[in-house]
Tab-separated table of C-alpha atoms in Angstrom:
chain	number	residue	atom	x	y	z
A	160	MET	CA	-82.060	-12.721	-51.753
A	161	LEU	CA	-83.490	-11.492	-54.868
A	162	ASP	CA	-85.225	-8.604	-53.041
A	163	PRO	CA	-83.674	-5.256	-54.858
A	164	ALA	CA	-82.798	-3.933	-51.656
A	165	ILE	CA	-80.718	-6.851	-50.542
A	166	LEU	CA	-79.113	-6.784	-53.868
A	167	PHE	CA	-78.437	-3.017	-53.701
A	168	SER	CA	-76.602	-3.687	-50.158
A	169	SER	CA	-74.518	-6.754	-51.651
A	170	VAL	CA	-73.408	-4.457	-54.530
A	171	LEU	CA	-72.343	-1.563	-52.305
A	172	ASN	CA	-70.565	-3.903	-50.317
A	173	GLY	CA	-68.849	-5.317	-53.133
A	174	LEU	CA	-67.993	-2.206	-54.371
A	175	THR	CA	-66.490	-0.887	-50.763
A	176	THR	CA	-64.375	-4.187	-50.632
A	177	GLY	CA	-63.566	-3.949	-54.358
A	178	ALA	CA	-61.822	-0.366	-54.013
A	179	VAL	CA	-59.305	-1.734	-51.513
A	180	TYR	CA	-58.625	-4.868	-53.842
A	181	ALA	CA	-58.005	-2.529	-56.423
A	182	LEU	CA	-55.445	-0.578	-54.331
A	183	ILE	CA	-53.536	-3.839	-53.391
A	184	ALA	CA	-53.864	-4.568	-56.884
A	185	LEU	CA	-52.329	-1.111	-58.221
A	186	GLY	CA	-49.224	-1.520	-56.214
A	187	LEU	CA	-48.561	-5.284	-57.791
A	188	THR	CA	-49.496	-3.656	-61.422
A	189	LEU	CA	-47.089	-0.867	-60.475
A	190	ILE	CA	-44.505	-3.281	-59.708
A	191	TYR	CA	-44.851	-5.905	-62.900
A	192	GLY	CA	-45.305	-2.720	-65.301
A	193	VAL	CA	-42.009	-1.366	-64.450
A	194	LEU	CA	-39.901	-4.390	-63.203
A	195	HIS	CA	-41.504	-6.924	-65.198
A	196	ILE	CA	-41.696	-9.635	-62.514
A	197	ILE	CA	-44.602	-10.995	-60.206
A	198	ASN	CA	-43.828	-9.863	-56.509
A	199	PHE	CA	-44.609	-13.051	-54.595
A	200	ALA	CA	-43.860	-10.960	-51.433
A	201	HIS	CA	-46.977	-9.211	-52.214
A	202	GLY	CA	-49.402	-10.608	-49.583
A	203	ALA	CA	-46.623	-11.050	-46.887
A	204	ALA	CA	-45.946	-7.243	-47.418
A	205	LEU	CA	-49.462	-6.760	-46.965
A	206	MET	CA	-49.340	-8.568	-43.687
A	207	VAL	CA	-46.587	-6.690	-42.322
A	208	ALA	CA	-48.245	-3.536	-42.957
A	209	LEU	CA	-51.659	-4.924	-41.389
A	210	TYR	CA	-49.240	-5.692	-38.085
A	211	ALA	CA	-47.802	-2.446	-38.307
A	212	VAL	CA	-51.118	-0.735	-38.213
A	213	TYR	CA	-52.097	-3.076	-35.393
A	214	LEU	CA	-48.891	-2.578	-33.236
A	215	LEU	CA	-49.614	1.442	-33.772
A	216	LYS	CA	-53.179	1.151	-32.347
A	217	GLU	CA	-52.387	-1.270	-29.634
A	218	ARG	CA	-49.115	0.077	-28.218
A	219	LEU	CA	-49.375	3.654	-29.029
A	220	GLY	CA	-53.090	4.221	-29.331
A	221	ILE	CA	-52.635	5.684	-32.787
A	222	ASP	CA	-55.897	5.368	-34.802
A	223	PRO	CA	-55.390	3.410	-38.098
A	224	TYR	CA	-56.475	6.283	-40.207
A	225	ALA	CA	-54.190	8.637	-38.197
A	226	ALA	CA	-51.493	6.127	-38.831
A	227	LEU	CA	-51.928	6.365	-42.631
A	228	PRO	CA	-48.997	8.559	-43.281
A	229	LEU	CA	-46.516	6.640	-40.888
A	230	VAL	CA	-47.574	3.281	-42.287
A	231	VAL	CA	-47.157	4.508	-46.005
A	232	ALA	CA	-43.964	6.026	-45.344
A	233	GLY	CA	-42.692	3.088	-43.689
A	234	MET	CA	-43.891	0.555	-46.188
A	235	PHE	CA	-42.061	2.807	-49.213
A	236	LEU	CA	-38.927	2.725	-47.008
A	237	LEU	CA	-39.229	-0.933	-46.665
A	238	GLY	CA	-39.892	-1.663	-50.630
A	239	TYR	CA	-37.168	0.497	-51.478
A	240	ALA	CA	-34.603	-1.017	-49.247
A	241	LEU	CA	-35.666	-4.492	-50.216
A	242	GLN	CA	-35.551	-3.775	-53.937
A	243	ARG	CA	-32.233	-1.820	-53.824
A	244	PHE	CA	-30.341	-3.831	-51.425
A	245	VAL	CA	-31.881	-7.638	-51.610
A	246	ILE	CA	-33.807	-8.171	-54.734
A	247	ASN	CA	-31.441	-6.010	-56.989
A	248	ARG	CA	-28.290	-7.583	-55.627
A	249	ALA	CA	-29.468	-11.318	-55.343
A	250	SER	CA	-31.320	-11.540	-58.601
A	251	HIS	CA	-27.896	-10.760	-60.870
A	252	GLY	CA	-30.083	-9.065	-63.714
A	253	LYS	CA	-32.338	-12.446	-63.888
A	254	ASP	CA	-35.856	-12.332	-63.729
A	255	GLU	CA	-36.223	-16.019	-62.596
A	256	ASN	CA	-33.806	-15.050	-59.813
A	257	ILE	CA	-36.131	-12.274	-58.740
A	258	LEU	CA	-39.354	-14.535	-58.738
A	259	LEU	CA	-37.187	-16.690	-56.385
A	260	VAL	CA	-36.124	-14.135	-53.982
A	261	THR	CA	-39.784	-12.535	-53.792
A	262	LEU	CA	-40.909	-15.907	-52.711
A	263	GLY	CA	-38.177	-16.454	-50.185
A	264	LEU	CA	-38.880	-13.076	-48.784
A	265	ALA	CA	-42.545	-14.089	-48.393
A	266	ILE	CA	-41.655	-17.490	-46.597
A	267	VAL	CA	-39.149	-15.344	-44.531
A	268	LEU	CA	-41.827	-12.612	-43.574
A	269	GLU	CA	-44.682	-15.090	-42.640
A	270	ASN	CA	-42.414	-17.152	-40.455
A	271	LEU	CA	-40.957	-14.093	-38.433
A	272	ALA	CA	-44.485	-13.205	-38.077
A	273	LEU	CA	-45.326	-16.759	-36.674
A	274	VAL	CA	-42.400	-16.250	-34.162
A	275	TRP	CA	-43.213	-12.955	-32.913
A	276	PHE	CA	-46.964	-13.045	-32.996
A	277	LYS	CA	-47.838	-16.746	-33.073
A	278	SER	CA	-50.646	-18.005	-35.187
A	279	ASP	CA	-53.372	-15.805	-33.296
A	280	THR	CA	-55.647	-13.897	-34.966
A	281	ARG	CA	-55.862	-10.268	-33.851
A	282	THR	CA	-58.282	-7.635	-34.286
A	283	ILE	CA	-58.650	-3.828	-33.164
A	284	ASP	CA	-61.512	-1.917	-31.445
A	285	THR	CA	-62.136	1.668	-32.481
A	286	ALA	CA	-65.226	3.882	-31.775
A	287	TYR	CA	-66.672	3.465	-34.887
A	288	THR	CA	-66.164	-0.134	-35.883
A	289	LEU	CA	-69.641	-1.015	-35.493
A	290	SER	CA	-71.088	2.310	-36.850
A	291	THR	CA	-73.108	2.037	-40.193
A	292	VAL	CA	-74.086	4.741	-42.643
A	293	GLU	CA	-77.693	4.496	-44.411
A	294	ILE	CA	-77.446	4.668	-48.124
A	295	GLY	CA	-80.806	4.199	-49.517
A	296	PRO	CA	-82.101	1.003	-48.213
A	297	ALA	CA	-78.963	-0.323	-47.401
A	298	MET	CA	-76.837	-0.064	-44.161
A	299	ILE	CA	-73.215	-0.106	-44.999
A	300	ALA	CA	-70.591	-0.116	-42.262
A	301	LEU	CA	-68.643	3.100	-41.601
A	302	PRO	CA	-65.140	1.580	-41.814
A	303	LYS	CA	-66.191	0.399	-45.393
A	304	ILE	CA	-67.396	3.539	-46.324
A	305	ILE	CA	-63.931	5.325	-45.435
A	306	ALA	CA	-62.039	2.507	-47.207
A	307	PHE	CA	-64.008	2.958	-50.295
A	308	CYS	CA	-63.499	6.585	-50.379
A	309	GLY	CA	-59.760	6.484	-49.064
A	310	ALA	CA	-58.828	3.791	-51.717
A	311	LEU	CA	-60.264	5.749	-54.449
A	312	ALA	CA	-58.411	8.956	-53.102
A	313	VAL	CA	-55.010	6.760	-52.896
A	314	ALA	CA	-55.513	5.475	-56.560
A	315	ALA	CA	-56.179	9.137	-57.712
A	316	VAL	CA	-52.848	10.272	-56.185
A	317	LEU	CA	-51.073	7.548	-57.697
A	318	PHE	CA	-52.262	8.387	-61.244
A	319	TRP	CA	-51.340	11.467	-60.891
A	320	ILE	CA	-48.012	11.006	-60.013
A	321	ILE	CA	-47.646	8.471	-62.653
A	322	ARG	CA	-49.010	10.858	-65.411
A	323	ALA	CA	-48.235	14.375	-64.329
A	324	THR	CA	-44.890	14.188	-62.460
A	325	ASP	CA	-41.130	13.753	-63.762
A	326	LEU	CA	-40.830	10.791	-61.518
A	327	GLY	CA	-44.129	9.317	-63.432
A	328	ARG	CA	-42.687	10.117	-66.797
A	329	ALA	CA	-39.290	8.251	-65.679
A	330	ILE	CA	-41.382	5.298	-64.620
A	331	ARG	CA	-43.204	5.068	-67.669
A	332	ALA	CA	-40.119	5.215	-69.629
A	333	VAL	CA	-38.369	2.673	-67.705
A	334	ALA	CA	-41.297	0.571	-68.052
A	335	LYS	CA	-41.402	0.849	-71.858
A	336	GLU	CA	-37.833	0.905	-72.807
A	337	LYS	CA	-35.427	0.403	-70.021
A	338	GLN	CA	-32.042	0.805	-72.196
A	339	GLY	CA	-33.542	3.992	-74.033
A	340	ALA	CA	-34.270	5.599	-70.644
A	341	ARG	CA	-30.778	4.604	-69.604
A	342	LEU	CA	-29.428	6.289	-72.481
A	343	MET	CA	-31.386	9.424	-71.669
A	344	GLY	CA	-29.859	9.661	-68.298
A	345	ILE	CA	-32.257	7.948	-66.046
A	346	ASP	CA	-31.027	6.128	-63.147
A	347	VAL	CA	-33.101	2.705	-63.841
A	348	GLU	CA	-31.735	1.053	-60.562
A	349	LYS	CA	-33.345	3.826	-58.743
A	350	ILE	CA	-36.543	3.835	-60.564
A	351	TYR	CA	-36.862	0.225	-59.905
A	352	ALA	CA	-36.408	0.396	-56.177
A	353	LEU	CA	-38.878	3.875	-56.254
A	354	SER	CA	-41.290	1.679	-58.120
A	355	PHE	CA	-41.078	-1.142	-55.788
A	356	GLY	CA	-41.368	0.998	-52.927
A	357	ILE	CA	-44.356	2.975	-54.101
A	358	GLY	CA	-45.962	-0.427	-54.834
A	359	MET	CA	-45.510	-1.386	-51.042
A	360	ALA	CA	-46.906	2.001	-50.057
A	361	CYS	CA	-50.111	1.233	-51.626
A	362	LEU	CA	-50.149	-1.926	-49.295
A	363	GLY	CA	-49.543	0.308	-46.524
A	364	ALA	CA	-52.585	2.310	-47.162
A	365	ALA	CA	-54.853	-0.581	-47.827
A	366	ALA	CA	-53.925	-1.912	-44.254
A	367	CYS	CA	-55.095	1.274	-42.918
A	368	PHE	CA	-58.257	1.259	-44.491
A	369	LEU	CA	-58.910	-2.624	-43.777
A	370	LEU	CA	-57.879	-3.291	-40.272
A	371	PRO	CA	-60.561	-1.359	-38.575
A	372	ALA	CA	-63.265	-4.007	-40.077
A	373	TYR	CA	-60.581	-6.693	-40.597
A	374	TYR	CA	-58.261	-8.908	-38.947
A	375	VAL	CA	-54.423	-9.821	-39.041
A	376	ASN	CA	-52.812	-13.006	-38.787
A	377	PRO	CA	-49.415	-14.391	-40.337
A	378	GLN	CA	-51.128	-16.137	-43.344
A	379	VAL	CA	-53.768	-13.159	-44.018
A	380	GLY	CA	-51.911	-11.892	-47.101
A	381	GLY	CA	-52.231	-15.027	-49.215
A	382	GLY	CA	-55.919	-14.603	-49.602
A	383	PHE	CA	-55.814	-11.212	-50.859
A	384	VAL	CA	-52.618	-11.342	-53.008
A	385	LEU	CA	-54.441	-14.348	-54.570
A	386	VAL	CA	-57.526	-12.046	-55.475
A	387	ALA	CA	-54.969	-9.256	-56.502
A	388	PHE	CA	-53.247	-11.529	-59.159
A	389	THR	CA	-56.969	-12.304	-60.412
A	390	ILE	CA	-57.215	-8.394	-60.690
A	391	VAL	CA	-54.125	-7.704	-62.369
A	392	VAL	CA	-54.793	-10.397	-65.241
A	393	LEU	CA	-58.544	-9.533	-65.319
A	394	GLY	CA	-57.820	-5.819	-66.016
A	395	GLY	CA	-54.715	-6.372	-68.371
A	396	MET	CA	-50.955	-7.051	-66.997
A	397	GLY	CA	-49.595	-3.340	-66.225
A	398	SER	CA	-52.961	-1.390	-66.731
A	399	PHE	CA	-53.837	1.024	-63.718
A	400	ALA	CA	-57.171	1.689	-65.158
A	401	GLY	CA	-57.665	-1.950	-65.553
A	402	ALA	CA	-56.688	-2.828	-61.579
A	403	LEU	CA	-59.173	-0.220	-60.691
A	404	ALA	CA	-62.027	-1.596	-62.886
A	405	GLY	CA	-61.102	-5.181	-62.000
A	406	GLY	CA	-61.017	-4.730	-58.238
A	407	LEU	CA	-64.283	-2.978	-58.322
A	408	LEU	CA	-65.778	-5.791	-60.501
A	409	ILE	CA	-64.055	-8.605	-58.539
A	410	GLY	CA	-65.594	-7.027	-55.266
A	411	VAL	CA	-69.149	-7.124	-56.619
A	412	VAL	CA	-68.889	-10.417	-58.064
A	413	GLU	CA	-67.480	-11.798	-54.648
A	414	SER	CA	-70.345	-10.205	-52.743
A	415	ILE	CA	-73.213	-11.378	-54.809
A	416	GLY	CA	-71.530	-14.798	-55.165
A	417	GLY	CA	-71.254	-14.872	-51.171
A	418	LEU	CA	-75.245	-13.990	-51.030
A	419	PHE	CA	-76.171	-16.752	-53.319
A	420	LEU	CA	-73.772	-19.249	-52.465
A	421	GLY	CA	-72.613	-18.424	-48.991
A	422	ASP	CA	-69.191	-16.636	-47.631
A	423	SER	CA	-67.287	-20.211	-48.134
A	424	LEU	CA	-68.089	-20.461	-51.970
A	425	GLY	CA	-68.445	-16.805	-52.852
A	426	GLN	CA	-65.151	-16.485	-54.147
A	427	MET	CA	-65.827	-19.258	-56.810
A	428	GLY	CA	-67.178	-16.396	-58.985
A	429	ILE	CA	-64.030	-14.795	-59.049
A	430	PHE	CA	-61.803	-17.690	-60.047
A	431	ALA	CA	-64.708	-18.363	-62.975
A	432	ILE	CA	-63.797	-14.998	-64.188
A	433	PHE	CA	-60.170	-15.594	-64.179
A	434	ILE	CA	-60.581	-18.792	-66.102
A	435	ALA	CA	-62.748	-17.155	-68.413
A	436	VAL	CA	-60.498	-14.133	-69.033
A	437	LEU	CA	-57.155	-16.603	-69.720
A	438	LEU	CA	-59.527	-18.646	-72.242
A	439	PHE	CA	-61.164	-15.701	-74.124
A	440	ARG	CA	-59.261	-12.607	-73.484
A	441	PRO	CA	-55.648	-13.329	-71.992
A	442	GLN	CA	-54.646	-9.727	-72.531
A	443	GLY	CA	-57.323	-8.664	-69.888
A	444	LEU	CA	-60.018	-6.113	-70.115
A	445	PHE	CA	-57.898	-2.710	-70.724
A	446	GLY	CA	-54.872	-4.932	-72.228
A	447	ALA	CA	-53.520	-4.687	-75.771
A	448	ARG	CA	-52.714	-7.756	-77.559
A	449	SER	CA	-48.822	-8.417	-78.014
């Protein structure tokens, strides 16, 4: 296990997994940064996106990567509608109500998936599922390489939207000072819904990158969202750079932990980091002290 080639391969695998973790965490970070609430339905929404990719492949024969525009657009519309017509109306302006509503949505979505798909674990087969790429002494699965590059590309597009577009400026204004943004003529409720939709769209992209090498069942989102929460805290609540760096770091820690401790105990390192951050740097790696 201490062989440099094995460690190099483990780090590369961790980076490819971490990029997808980061993409999931970016959606969670955006929602928190603008709405200032934790979306407990994030994992269930990822499960919905994974089933969408699965159905498009099994029923219509659409490759997961070719399904990217469809799934991203569908998840954006779902997120926009949920925030605009369910979460916003049911919360009555109270953050604690929003937490309960998102938790309720998670329960509803997971149980609907159990009714429609049962508890079976499902996978898809593609021509490239078992293909590998040689990088130095390491052999990395081709879907993981595509997921790494695709996740970084989507993250770059999200950064560009937030930093260089009118929508991004409006999102940053609402995140920083809601009442001031409202006085400047920004439709705050619409920005909330758009931000929630973009956060969900990130999950759609992550699902397309995940499924060629992963599986889907009604409980699959729980593990991912737990890691995503850890990444958000590690990087700094609301920090996009922190979510990206934290995702890559967590992916490497999980991979190396699995190498030494086995797959069942590999995630222990993640939660050790989580506890250490809460104890010694609660604002996160990229967060500012309040």
